[in-house]
Coordinates of C-alpha atoms and ligand atoms in Angstrom, one line a residue:
X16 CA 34.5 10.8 9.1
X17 CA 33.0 13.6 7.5
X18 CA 31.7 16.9 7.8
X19 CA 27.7 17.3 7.7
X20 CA 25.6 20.4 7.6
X21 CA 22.2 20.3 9.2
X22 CA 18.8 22.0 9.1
X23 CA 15.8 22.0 10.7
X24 CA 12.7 23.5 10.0
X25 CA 9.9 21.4 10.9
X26 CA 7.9 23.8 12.9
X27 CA 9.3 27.6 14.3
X28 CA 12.4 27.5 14.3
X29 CA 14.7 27.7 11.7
X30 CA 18.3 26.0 12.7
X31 CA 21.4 25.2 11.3
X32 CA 24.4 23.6 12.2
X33 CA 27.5 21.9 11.3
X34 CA 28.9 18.6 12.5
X35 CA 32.4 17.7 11.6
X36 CA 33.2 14.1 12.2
X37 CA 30.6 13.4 15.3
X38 CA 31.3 16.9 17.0
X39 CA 28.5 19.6 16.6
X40 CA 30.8 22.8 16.1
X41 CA 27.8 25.2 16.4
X42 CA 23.9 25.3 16.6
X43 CA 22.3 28.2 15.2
X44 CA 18.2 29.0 16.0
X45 CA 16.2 31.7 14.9
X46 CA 12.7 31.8 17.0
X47 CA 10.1 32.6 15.1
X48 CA 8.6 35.5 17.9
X49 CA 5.3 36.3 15.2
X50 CA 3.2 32.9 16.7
X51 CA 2.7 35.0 20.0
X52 CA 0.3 37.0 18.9
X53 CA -2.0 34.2 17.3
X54 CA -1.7 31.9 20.3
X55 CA -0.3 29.3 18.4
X56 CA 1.7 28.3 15.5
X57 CA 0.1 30.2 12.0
X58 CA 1.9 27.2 9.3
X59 CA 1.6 30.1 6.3
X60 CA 4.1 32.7 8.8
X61 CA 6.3 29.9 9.9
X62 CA 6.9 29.4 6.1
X63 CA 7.8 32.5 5.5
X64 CA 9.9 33.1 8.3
X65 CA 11.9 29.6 7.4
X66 CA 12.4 31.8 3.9
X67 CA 13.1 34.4 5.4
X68 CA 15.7 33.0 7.8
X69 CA 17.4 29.5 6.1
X70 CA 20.1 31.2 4.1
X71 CA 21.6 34.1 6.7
X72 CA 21.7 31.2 9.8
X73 CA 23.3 28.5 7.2
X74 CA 25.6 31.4 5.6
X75 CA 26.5 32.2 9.6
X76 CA 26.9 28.4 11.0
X77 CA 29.6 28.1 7.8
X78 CA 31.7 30.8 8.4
X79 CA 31.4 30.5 12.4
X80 CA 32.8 26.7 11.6
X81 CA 35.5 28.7 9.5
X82 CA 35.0 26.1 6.6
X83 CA 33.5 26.7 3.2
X84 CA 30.5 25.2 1.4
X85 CA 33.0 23.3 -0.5
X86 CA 33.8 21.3 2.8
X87 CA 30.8 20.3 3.2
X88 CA 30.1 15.7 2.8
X89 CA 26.3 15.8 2.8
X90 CA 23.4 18.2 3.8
X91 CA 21.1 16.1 6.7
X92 CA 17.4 18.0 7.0
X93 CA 14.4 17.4 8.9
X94 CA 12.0 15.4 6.2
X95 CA 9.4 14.7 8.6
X96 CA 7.0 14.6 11.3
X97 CA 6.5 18.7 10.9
X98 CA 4.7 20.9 9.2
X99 CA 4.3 20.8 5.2
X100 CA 4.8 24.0 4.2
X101 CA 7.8 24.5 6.9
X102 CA 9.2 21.1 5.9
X103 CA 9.1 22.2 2.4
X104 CA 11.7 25.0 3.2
X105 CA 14.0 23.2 4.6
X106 CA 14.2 20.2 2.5
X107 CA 14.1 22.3 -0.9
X108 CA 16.7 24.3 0.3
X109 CA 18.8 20.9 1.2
X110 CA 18.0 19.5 -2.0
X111 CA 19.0 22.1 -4.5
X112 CA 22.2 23.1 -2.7
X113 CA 23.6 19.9 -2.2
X114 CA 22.6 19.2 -5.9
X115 CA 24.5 22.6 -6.3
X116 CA 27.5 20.9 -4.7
X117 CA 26.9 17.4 -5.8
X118 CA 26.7 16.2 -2.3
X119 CA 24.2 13.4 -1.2
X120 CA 21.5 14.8 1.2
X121 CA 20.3 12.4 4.5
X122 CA 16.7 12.6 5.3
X123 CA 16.3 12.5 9.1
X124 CA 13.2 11.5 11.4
X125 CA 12.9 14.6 13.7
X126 CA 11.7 12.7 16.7
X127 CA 14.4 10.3 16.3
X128 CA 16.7 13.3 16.2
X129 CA 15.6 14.5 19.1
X130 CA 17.0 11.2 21.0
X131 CA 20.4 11.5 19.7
X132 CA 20.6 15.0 20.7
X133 CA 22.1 12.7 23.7
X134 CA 25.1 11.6 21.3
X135 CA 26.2 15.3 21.4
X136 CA 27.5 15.9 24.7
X137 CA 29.4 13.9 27.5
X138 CA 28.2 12.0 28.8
X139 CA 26.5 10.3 26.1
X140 CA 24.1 7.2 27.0
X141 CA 25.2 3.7 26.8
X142 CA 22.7 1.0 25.0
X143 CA 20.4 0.0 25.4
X144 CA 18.3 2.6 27.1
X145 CA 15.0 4.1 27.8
X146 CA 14.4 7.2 26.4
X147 CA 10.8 9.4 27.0
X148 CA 10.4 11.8 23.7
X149 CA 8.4 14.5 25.0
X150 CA 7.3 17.3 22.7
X151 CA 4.5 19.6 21.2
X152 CA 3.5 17.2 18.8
X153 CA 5.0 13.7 20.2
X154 CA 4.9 11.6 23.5
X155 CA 7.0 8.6 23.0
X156 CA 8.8 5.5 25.7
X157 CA 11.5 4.6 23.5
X158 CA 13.6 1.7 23.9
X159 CA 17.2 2.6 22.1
X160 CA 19.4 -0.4 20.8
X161 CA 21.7 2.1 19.1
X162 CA 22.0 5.0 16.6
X163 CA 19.8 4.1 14.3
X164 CA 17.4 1.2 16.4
X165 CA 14.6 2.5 18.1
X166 CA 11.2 1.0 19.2
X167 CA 8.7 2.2 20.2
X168 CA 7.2 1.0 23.7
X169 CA 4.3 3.1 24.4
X170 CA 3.1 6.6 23.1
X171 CA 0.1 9.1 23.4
X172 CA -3.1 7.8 22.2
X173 CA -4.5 11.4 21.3
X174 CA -2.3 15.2 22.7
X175 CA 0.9 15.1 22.9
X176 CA 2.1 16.3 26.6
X177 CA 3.7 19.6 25.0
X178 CA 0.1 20.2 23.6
X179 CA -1.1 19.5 26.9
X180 CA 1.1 22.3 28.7
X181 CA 0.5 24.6 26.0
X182 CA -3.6 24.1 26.4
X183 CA -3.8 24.4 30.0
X184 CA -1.6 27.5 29.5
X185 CA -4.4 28.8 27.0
X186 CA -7.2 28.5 30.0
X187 CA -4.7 30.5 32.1
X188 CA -4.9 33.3 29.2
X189 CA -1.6 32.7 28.9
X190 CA 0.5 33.2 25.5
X191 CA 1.8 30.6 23.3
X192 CA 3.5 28.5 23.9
X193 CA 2.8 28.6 27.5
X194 CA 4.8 25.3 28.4
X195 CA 7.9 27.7 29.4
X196 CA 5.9 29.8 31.5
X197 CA 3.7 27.2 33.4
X198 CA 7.0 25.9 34.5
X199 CA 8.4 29.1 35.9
X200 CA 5.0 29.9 37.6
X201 CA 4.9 26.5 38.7
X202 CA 8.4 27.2 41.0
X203 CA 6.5 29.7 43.5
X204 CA 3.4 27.9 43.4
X205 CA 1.8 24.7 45.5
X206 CA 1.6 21.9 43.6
X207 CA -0.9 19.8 45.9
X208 CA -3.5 23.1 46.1
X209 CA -5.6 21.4 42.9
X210 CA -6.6 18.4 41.7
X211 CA -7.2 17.2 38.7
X212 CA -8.4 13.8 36.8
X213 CA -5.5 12.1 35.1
X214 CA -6.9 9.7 32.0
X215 CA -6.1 5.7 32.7
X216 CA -4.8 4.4 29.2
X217 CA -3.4 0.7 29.8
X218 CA 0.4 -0.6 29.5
X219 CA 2.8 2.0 28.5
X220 CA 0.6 4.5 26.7
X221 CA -1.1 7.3 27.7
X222 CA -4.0 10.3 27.2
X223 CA -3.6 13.7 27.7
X224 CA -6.6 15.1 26.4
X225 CA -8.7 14.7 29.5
X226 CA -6.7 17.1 31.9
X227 CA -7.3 20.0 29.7
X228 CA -11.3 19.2 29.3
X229 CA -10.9 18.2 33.5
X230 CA -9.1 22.2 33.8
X231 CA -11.5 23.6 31.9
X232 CA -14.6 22.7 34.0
X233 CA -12.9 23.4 37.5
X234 CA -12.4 26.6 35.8
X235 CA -15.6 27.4 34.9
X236 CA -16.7 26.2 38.0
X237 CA -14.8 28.2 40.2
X238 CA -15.1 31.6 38.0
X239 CA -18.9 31.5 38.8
X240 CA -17.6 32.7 42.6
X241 CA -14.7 34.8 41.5
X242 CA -14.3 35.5 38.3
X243 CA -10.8 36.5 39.4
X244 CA -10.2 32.9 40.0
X245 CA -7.1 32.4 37.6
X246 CA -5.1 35.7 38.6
X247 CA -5.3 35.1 42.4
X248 CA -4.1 31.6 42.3
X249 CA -2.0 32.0 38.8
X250 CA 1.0 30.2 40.5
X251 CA -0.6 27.0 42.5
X252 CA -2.7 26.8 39.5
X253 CA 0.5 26.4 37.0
X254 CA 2.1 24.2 40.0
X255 CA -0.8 22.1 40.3
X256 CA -1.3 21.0 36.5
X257 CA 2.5 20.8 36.0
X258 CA 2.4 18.2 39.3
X259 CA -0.2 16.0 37.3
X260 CA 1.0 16.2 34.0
X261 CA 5.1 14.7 35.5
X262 CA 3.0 12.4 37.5
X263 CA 1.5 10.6 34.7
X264 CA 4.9 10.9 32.5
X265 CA 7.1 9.4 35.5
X266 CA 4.6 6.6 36.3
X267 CA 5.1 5.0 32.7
X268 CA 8.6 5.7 32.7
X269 CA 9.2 3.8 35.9
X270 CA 7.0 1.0 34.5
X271 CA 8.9 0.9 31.3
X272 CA 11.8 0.6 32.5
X273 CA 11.3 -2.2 35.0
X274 CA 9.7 -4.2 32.0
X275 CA 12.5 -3.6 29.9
X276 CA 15.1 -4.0 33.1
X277 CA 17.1 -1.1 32.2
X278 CA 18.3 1.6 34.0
X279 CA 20.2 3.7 31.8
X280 CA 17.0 6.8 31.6
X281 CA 17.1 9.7 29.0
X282 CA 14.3 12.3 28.1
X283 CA 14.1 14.3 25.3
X284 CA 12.5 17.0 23.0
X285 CA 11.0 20.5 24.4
X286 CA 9.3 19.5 27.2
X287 CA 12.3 17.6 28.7
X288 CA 13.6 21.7 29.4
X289 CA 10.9 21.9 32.1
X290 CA 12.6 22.2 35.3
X291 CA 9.9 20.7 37.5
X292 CA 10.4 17.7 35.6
X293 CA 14.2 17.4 35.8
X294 CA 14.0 17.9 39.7
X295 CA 11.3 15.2 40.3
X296 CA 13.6 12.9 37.3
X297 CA 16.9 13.6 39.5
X298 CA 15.0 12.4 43.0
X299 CA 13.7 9.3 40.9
X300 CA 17.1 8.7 39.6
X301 CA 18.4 8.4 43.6
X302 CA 15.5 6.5 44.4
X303 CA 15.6 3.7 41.4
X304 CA 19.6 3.7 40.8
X305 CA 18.8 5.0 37.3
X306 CA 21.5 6.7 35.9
X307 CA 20.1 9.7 34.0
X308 CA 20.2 11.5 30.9
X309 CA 19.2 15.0 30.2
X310 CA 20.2 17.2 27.1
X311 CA 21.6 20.5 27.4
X312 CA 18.8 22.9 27.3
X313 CA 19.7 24.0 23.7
X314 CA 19.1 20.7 22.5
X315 CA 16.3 20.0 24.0
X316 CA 13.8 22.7 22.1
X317 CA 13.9 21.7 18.2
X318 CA 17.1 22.6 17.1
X319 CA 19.6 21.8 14.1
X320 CA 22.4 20.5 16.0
X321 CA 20.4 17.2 16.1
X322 CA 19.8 17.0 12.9
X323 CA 23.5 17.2 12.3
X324 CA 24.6 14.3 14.8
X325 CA 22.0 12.2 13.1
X326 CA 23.6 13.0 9.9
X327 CA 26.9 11.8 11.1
X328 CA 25.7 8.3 12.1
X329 CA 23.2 7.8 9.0
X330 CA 26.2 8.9 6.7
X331 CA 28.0 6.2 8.2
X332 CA 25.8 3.4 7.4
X333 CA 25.4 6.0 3.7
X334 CA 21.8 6.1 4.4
X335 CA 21.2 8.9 1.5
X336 CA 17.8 10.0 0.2
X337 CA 16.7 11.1 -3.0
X338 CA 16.4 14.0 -4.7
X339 CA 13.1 13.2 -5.4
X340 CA 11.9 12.7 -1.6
X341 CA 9.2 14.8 -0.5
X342 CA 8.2 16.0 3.0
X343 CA 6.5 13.7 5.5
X344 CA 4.5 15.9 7.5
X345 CA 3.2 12.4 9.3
X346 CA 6.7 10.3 8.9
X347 CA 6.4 7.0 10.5
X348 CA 8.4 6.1 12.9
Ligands
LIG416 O1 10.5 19.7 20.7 P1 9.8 21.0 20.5 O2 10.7 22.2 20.6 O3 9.0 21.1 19.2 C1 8.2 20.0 18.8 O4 8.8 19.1 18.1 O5 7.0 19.9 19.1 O6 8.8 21.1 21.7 C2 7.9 22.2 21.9 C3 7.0 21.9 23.1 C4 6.0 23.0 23.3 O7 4.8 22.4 23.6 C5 6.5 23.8 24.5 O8 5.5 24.4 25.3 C6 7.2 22.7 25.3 O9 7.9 21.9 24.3 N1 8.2 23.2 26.3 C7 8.0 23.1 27.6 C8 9.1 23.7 28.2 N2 9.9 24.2 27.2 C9 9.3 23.9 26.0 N3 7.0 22.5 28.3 C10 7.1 22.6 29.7 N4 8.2 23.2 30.3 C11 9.1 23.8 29.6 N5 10.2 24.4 30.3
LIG417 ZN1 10.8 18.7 18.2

């Protein structure tokens, strides 16, 4: 039993959060709004803005625990996959203050994080179970043993699905990251209107750089005849792409877990929030007798409180790092 702070700052958001013996007390994010402009993520800004944020949002998830630093067991932080400089933030920061407080510090694998966001809320998955990791930077078919075993099944052989939304939004001219918004177009528009190639990548991997190369040309294509193309058809278009890109993520799911024969399903990361996805999930669930696992939205974006649950179960197998560990911005898995 113990109490664990966590931070996360792999990418842009800053997040902190404290777990006190397995329960995540609060989750703290500050959304770093400056990417918009650049249509993407500028590493140098999200730096500065991890600075800039890391001690108010761990000063305010302290107090709103109503505990003091001195509470504090051991500091969990995101060591890896993320980006260097951002990664560098957070884990300096966890270093020196739980050296401060003479505290150990847990190193924690965000992706791996991002599948026990399920050990957070009720009700929590039982094992072994299938769990789709589905992110900006990650596409992974997990098979979960417990806490701390996870392998690997399948994964993306080039973009990562979250990449893939937040492309096609780009051709759209819409503004980073346009995941979010392709979904909510997506619910007024018709999903069978377009059709584009999906890449075949054998067992349970898959590809997701052809549908953006695939948008691009229909684009051009039908811009040659009205070059208001994209505006008059914003919503079947967002429809349509989202419709592909589920349909190539449920196909291996449904595969993996027949090969596995388990039907305990979970999906995680950011693009487990979009809502298209969760619907078609829920009708596959009735179909396949799966029972179903979906985080809270909060935990589903990168977020701190997952950091902090993983803290809890690698303190209790006193997997501490080192002072001397330094950022993976390519951790294996
Ligand atoms: O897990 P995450 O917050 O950060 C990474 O670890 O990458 O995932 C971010 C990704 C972005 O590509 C974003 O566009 C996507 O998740 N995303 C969504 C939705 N919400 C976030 N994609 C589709 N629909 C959504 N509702
Ligand atoms: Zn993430």
């Amino acid at each position: 039993m113990a109490t664990i702070l966590g931070i996360e700052s792999s990418c842009d958001e800053t997040s902190a959060s404290v777990c006190i013996n397995g329960k995540v007390i609060n989750n703290d994010i500050a959304t770093q709004a400056i990417h918009e402009q650049y249509g993407g993520v500028v590493p140098e800004l999200a730096s500065r803005e991890h600075q800039r944020n890391i001690v108010p949002i761990v000063d305010h998830v302290i107090e709103n625990a109503g505990i003091s630093l001195k509470n504090v067991d051991a500091i969990a932080y995101t060591r890896g996959p993320g980006l260097l400089g951002a990664l560098l933030v957070g884990s300096s920061f966890a270093k020196s203050l739980a050296q401060v407080l003479g505290i150990p510090i847990i190193p924690v694998h965000h992706m791996k994080a991002h599948v026990l966001a399920h050990f957070i809320d009720e009700p929590k998955p039982t094992f072994p179970f299938i769990c789709l990791t589905i992110s900006g930077g990650h596409t992974q078919l997990l098979r979960v043993n417990s806490h701390l075993e996870m392998i690997v099944l399948g994964e993306t052989i080039d973009d990562a699905v979250g990449e893939a939304f937040d492309k096609s939004a780009k051709l759209l001219g819409l503004p980073y990251p346009g995941g979010p918004i392709i979904d909510q177009l997506a619910s007024n528009g018709d999903p069978g209107r377009f059709e584009f190639a999906k890449s075949e990548v054998p067992n349970l991997d898959y590809s997701f750089s052809g549908i953006k190369t695939s948008i691009l040309y229909f684009l051009r294509k039908e811009m040659k005849q009205n070059e208001n193309f994209v505006e008059d058809n914003l919503n079947d278009l967002a429809a349509s792409i989202q419709f592909t890109l589920i349909e190539m993520l449920v196909k291996k799911l449904k595969m993996a877990s027949a090969q596995e024969g388990i039907n305990q399903i979970a999906i995680a990361g950011g693009v487990s929030a979009n809502f298209g996805l969760r619907k078609r999930l829920t009708e596959e669930a009735k179909k396949n007798n799966w029972e179903l696992h979906v985080p809270d939205f909060q935990y589903c974006t990168d977020n701190a409180g997952m950091i902090a649950i993983s803290g809890h179960f690698l303190f209790e197998k006193e997997q501490f790092g080192q002072l001397t560990d330094s950022p993976l911005p390519r951790m294996p898995f």
